[in-house]
Amino acid sequence: MSGASVVTTTVDSPEAAESLAKGIVEARLGACVQIVPIRSVYRWEGEVRVDAEWQCVVKTSAIRVDELVAHIKAQHSYDVPEVVVTPVTGGNDDYLAWVSEETS
């Protein structure tokens, strides 16, 4: 186990993605946030919707996950924001050490 996690969320604009990402990195809740434009198909309030969204993929330390999730929920404009945490089970040890250092 590496002690790292990847946390994924989506937002409704590139500006919201950049603002959220900067806040996360500035607060040392994530070492890096990648922003990817995506198209989401989902059911909300009984209706199937198709929307452009921006996916934010945050690399963080497992010990910062709860604080990061709380930060995302507090800063998010959605009623029910997507926040999915995936544990990292391996990878480039040098990169994972950098993630740990940047989030401590």
PDB file of C-alpha atoms in Angstrom:
ATOM      1  CA  MET A   1       0.000   0.000   0.000  1.00  0.00           C
ATOM      2  CA  SER A   2       1.414   3.382  -0.987  1.00  0.00           C
ATOM      3  CA  GLY A   3      -0.494   5.662   1.386  1.00  0.00           C
ATOM      4  CA  ALA A   4      -1.768   7.683  -1.569  1.00  0.00           C
ATOM      5  CA  SER A   5      -5.268   8.127  -2.966  1.00  0.00           C
ATOM      6  CA  VAL A   6      -6.857   9.567  -6.079  1.00  0.00           C
ATOM      7  CA  VAL A   7      -9.988  11.627  -5.493  1.00  0.00           C
ATOM      8  CA  THR A   8     -12.247  12.424  -8.437  1.00  0.00           C
ATOM      9  CA  THR A   9     -14.961  15.053  -8.715  1.00  0.00           C
ATOM     10  CA  THR A  10     -16.696  16.935 -11.530  1.00  0.00           C
ATOM     11  CA  VAL A  11     -17.734  20.564 -11.908  1.00  0.00           C
ATOM     12  CA  ASP A  12     -19.780  22.538 -14.433  1.00  0.00           C
ATOM     13  CA  SER A  13     -17.203  24.925 -15.906  1.00  0.00           C
ATOM     14  CA  PRO A  14     -13.489  25.247 -16.591  1.00  0.00           C
ATOM     15  CA  GLU A  15     -13.371  28.257 -14.261  1.00  0.00           C
ATOM     16  CA  ALA A  16     -14.924  26.255 -11.421  1.00  0.00           C
ATOM     17  CA  ALA A  17     -12.450  23.441 -12.052  1.00  0.00           C
ATOM     18  CA  GLU A  18      -9.454  25.752 -11.963  1.00  0.00           C
ATOM     19  CA  SER A  19     -10.685  27.543  -8.847  1.00  0.00           C
ATOM     20  CA  LEU A  20     -11.312  24.272  -7.028  1.00  0.00           C
ATOM     21  CA  ALA A  21      -7.950  22.859  -8.128  1.00  0.00           C
ATOM     22  CA  LYS A  22      -6.011  25.929  -7.009  1.00  0.00           C
ATOM     23  CA  GLY A  23      -7.725  25.912  -3.625  1.00  0.00           C
ATOM     24  CA  ILE A  24      -6.920  22.232  -3.138  1.00  0.00           C
ATOM     25  CA  VAL A  25      -3.238  22.621  -4.017  1.00  0.00           C
ATOM     26  CA  GLU A  26      -2.840  25.867  -2.050  1.00  0.00           C
ATOM     27  CA  ALA A  27      -4.300  24.171   1.047  1.00  0.00           C
ATOM     28  CA  ARG A  28      -1.952  21.182   0.507  1.00  0.00           C
ATOM     29  CA  LEU A  29      -4.957  18.865   0.341  1.00  0.00           C
ATOM     30  CA  GLY A  30      -3.704  17.575  -3.013  1.00  0.00           C
ATOM     31  CA  ALA A  31      -0.300  17.552  -4.667  1.00  0.00           C
ATOM     32  CA  CYS A  32      -1.699  17.822  -8.178  1.00  0.00           C
ATOM     33  CA  VAL A  33      -5.093  18.216  -9.820  1.00  0.00           C
ATOM     34  CA  GLN A  34      -5.629  17.271 -13.438  1.00  0.00           C
ATOM     35  CA  ILE A  35      -8.590  18.880 -15.193  1.00  0.00           C
ATOM     36  CA  VAL A  36     -10.187  16.971 -18.053  1.00  0.00           C
ATOM     37  CA  PRO A  37     -13.199  18.057 -20.142  1.00  0.00           C
ATOM     38  CA  ILE A  38     -15.789  15.281 -20.272  1.00  0.00           C
ATOM     39  CA  ARG A  39     -19.384  14.653 -21.308  1.00  0.00           C
ATOM     40  CA  SER A  40     -21.615  13.146 -18.601  1.00  0.00           C
ATOM     41  CA  VAL A  41     -24.871  11.249 -19.085  1.00  0.00           C
ATOM     42  CA  TYR A  42     -26.864  10.785 -15.878  1.00  0.00           C
ATOM     43  CA  ARG A  43     -30.354  10.754 -14.371  1.00  0.00           C
ATOM     44  CA  TRP A  44     -31.241  13.671 -12.111  1.00  0.00           C
ATOM     45  CA  GLU A  45     -34.666  14.476 -10.729  1.00  0.00           C
ATOM     46  CA  GLY A  46     -36.289  11.859 -12.974  1.00  0.00           C
ATOM     47  CA  GLU A  47     -34.727  13.158 -16.196  1.00  0.00           C
ATOM     48  CA  VAL A  48     -31.825  11.808 -18.239  1.00  0.00           C
ATOM     49  CA  ARG A  49     -29.362  14.629 -18.840  1.00  0.00           C
ATOM     50  CA  VAL A  50     -26.278  15.078 -20.989  1.00  0.00           C
ATOM     51  CA  ASP A  51     -23.910  17.828 -19.884  1.00  0.00           C
ATOM     52  CA  ALA A  52     -20.405  19.067 -20.431  1.00  0.00           C
ATOM     53  CA  GLU A  53     -18.420  18.806 -17.225  1.00  0.00           C
ATOM     54  CA  TRP A  54     -14.823  19.124 -16.116  1.00  0.00           C
ATOM     55  CA  GLN A  55     -13.383  16.219 -14.186  1.00  0.00           C
ATOM     56  CA  CYS A  56     -10.879  17.052 -11.464  1.00  0.00           C
ATOM     57  CA  VAL A  57      -8.529  14.208 -10.569  1.00  0.00           C
ATOM     58  CA  VAL A  58      -6.687  14.916  -7.327  1.00  0.00           C
ATOM     59  CA  LYS A  59      -3.586  13.039  -6.187  1.00  0.00           C
ATOM     60  CA  THR A  60      -3.328  13.139  -2.390  1.00  0.00           C
ATOM     61  CA  SER A  61      -2.140  11.329   0.712  1.00  0.00           C
ATOM     62  CA  ALA A  62      -4.591   8.904   2.274  1.00  0.00           C
ATOM     63  CA  ILE A  63      -4.299  10.837   5.548  1.00  0.00           C
ATOM     64  CA  ARG A  64      -5.669  13.982   3.833  1.00  0.00           C
ATOM     65  CA  VAL A  65      -8.679  12.304   2.157  1.00  0.00           C
ATOM     66  CA  ASP A  66     -11.328  13.191   4.749  1.00  0.00           C
ATOM     67  CA  GLU A  67     -10.252  16.829   4.846  1.00  0.00           C
ATOM     68  CA  LEU A  68     -10.134  16.950   1.033  1.00  0.00           C
ATOM     69  CA  VAL A  69     -13.635  15.473   0.714  1.00  0.00           C
ATOM     70  CA  ALA A  70     -14.969  18.039   3.195  1.00  0.00           C
ATOM     71  CA  HIS A  71     -13.235  20.839   1.252  1.00  0.00           C
ATOM     72  CA  ILE A  72     -14.716  19.696  -2.070  1.00  0.00           C
ATOM     73  CA  LYS A  73     -18.222  19.447  -0.604  1.00  0.00           C
ATOM     74  CA  ALA A  74     -17.935  22.899   0.994  1.00  0.00           C
ATOM     75  CA  GLN A  75     -16.670  24.562  -2.201  1.00  0.00           C
ATOM     76  CA  HIS A  76     -18.914  22.750  -4.682  1.00  0.00           C
ATOM     77  CA  SER A  77     -21.938  24.243  -6.412  1.00  0.00           C
ATOM     78  CA  TYR A  78     -23.764  20.916  -6.974  1.00  0.00           C
ATOM     79  CA  ASP A  79     -26.436  19.687  -4.546  1.00  0.00           C
ATOM     80  CA  VAL A  80     -24.814  16.240  -4.591  1.00  0.00           C
ATOM     81  CA  PRO A  81     -21.251  16.492  -5.902  1.00  0.00           C
ATOM     82  CA  GLU A  82     -19.466  13.422  -7.163  1.00  0.00           C
ATOM     83  CA  VAL A  83     -16.575  12.603  -4.854  1.00  0.00           C
ATOM     84  CA  VAL A  84     -14.975   9.190  -5.400  1.00  0.00           C
ATOM     85  CA  VAL A  85     -11.876   8.060  -3.513  1.00  0.00           C
ATOM     86  CA  THR A  86      -9.630   5.392  -5.019  1.00  0.00           C
ATOM     87  CA  PRO A  87      -6.707   4.020  -2.994  1.00  0.00           C
ATOM     88  CA  VAL A  88      -3.389   3.813  -4.854  1.00  0.00           C
ATOM     89  CA  THR A  89      -1.865   0.372  -4.448  1.00  0.00           C
ATOM     90  CA  GLY A  90       1.396   1.052  -6.272  1.00  0.00           C
ATOM     91  CA  GLY A  91       3.200   3.173  -8.809  1.00  0.00           C
ATOM     92  CA  ASN A  92       6.332   5.253  -9.188  1.00  0.00           C
ATOM     93  CA  ASP A  93       7.773   5.437  -5.681  1.00  0.00           C
ATOM     94  CA  ASP A  94       9.453   8.794  -6.411  1.00  0.00           C
ATOM     95  CA  TYR A  95       6.145  10.301  -7.583  1.00  0.00           C
ATOM     96  CA  LEU A  96       4.242   8.892  -4.616  1.00  0.00           C
ATOM     97  CA  ALA A  97       6.882  10.301  -2.240  1.00  0.00           C
ATOM     98  CA  TRP A  98       6.388  13.708  -3.903  1.00  0.00           C
ATOM     99  CA  VAL A  99       2.614  13.441  -3.395  1.00  0.00           C
ATOM    100  CA  SER A 100       3.203  12.661   0.288  1.00  0.00           C
ATOM    101  CA  GLU A 101       5.649  15.556   0.677  1.00  0.00           C
ATOM    102  CA  GLU A 102       3.334  18.068  -1.022  1.00  0.00           C
ATOM    103  CA  THR A 103       0.363  17.116   1.140  1.00  0.00           C
ATOM    104  CA  SER A 104       2.064  17.115   4.521  1.00  0.00           C
TER     105      SER A 104
END
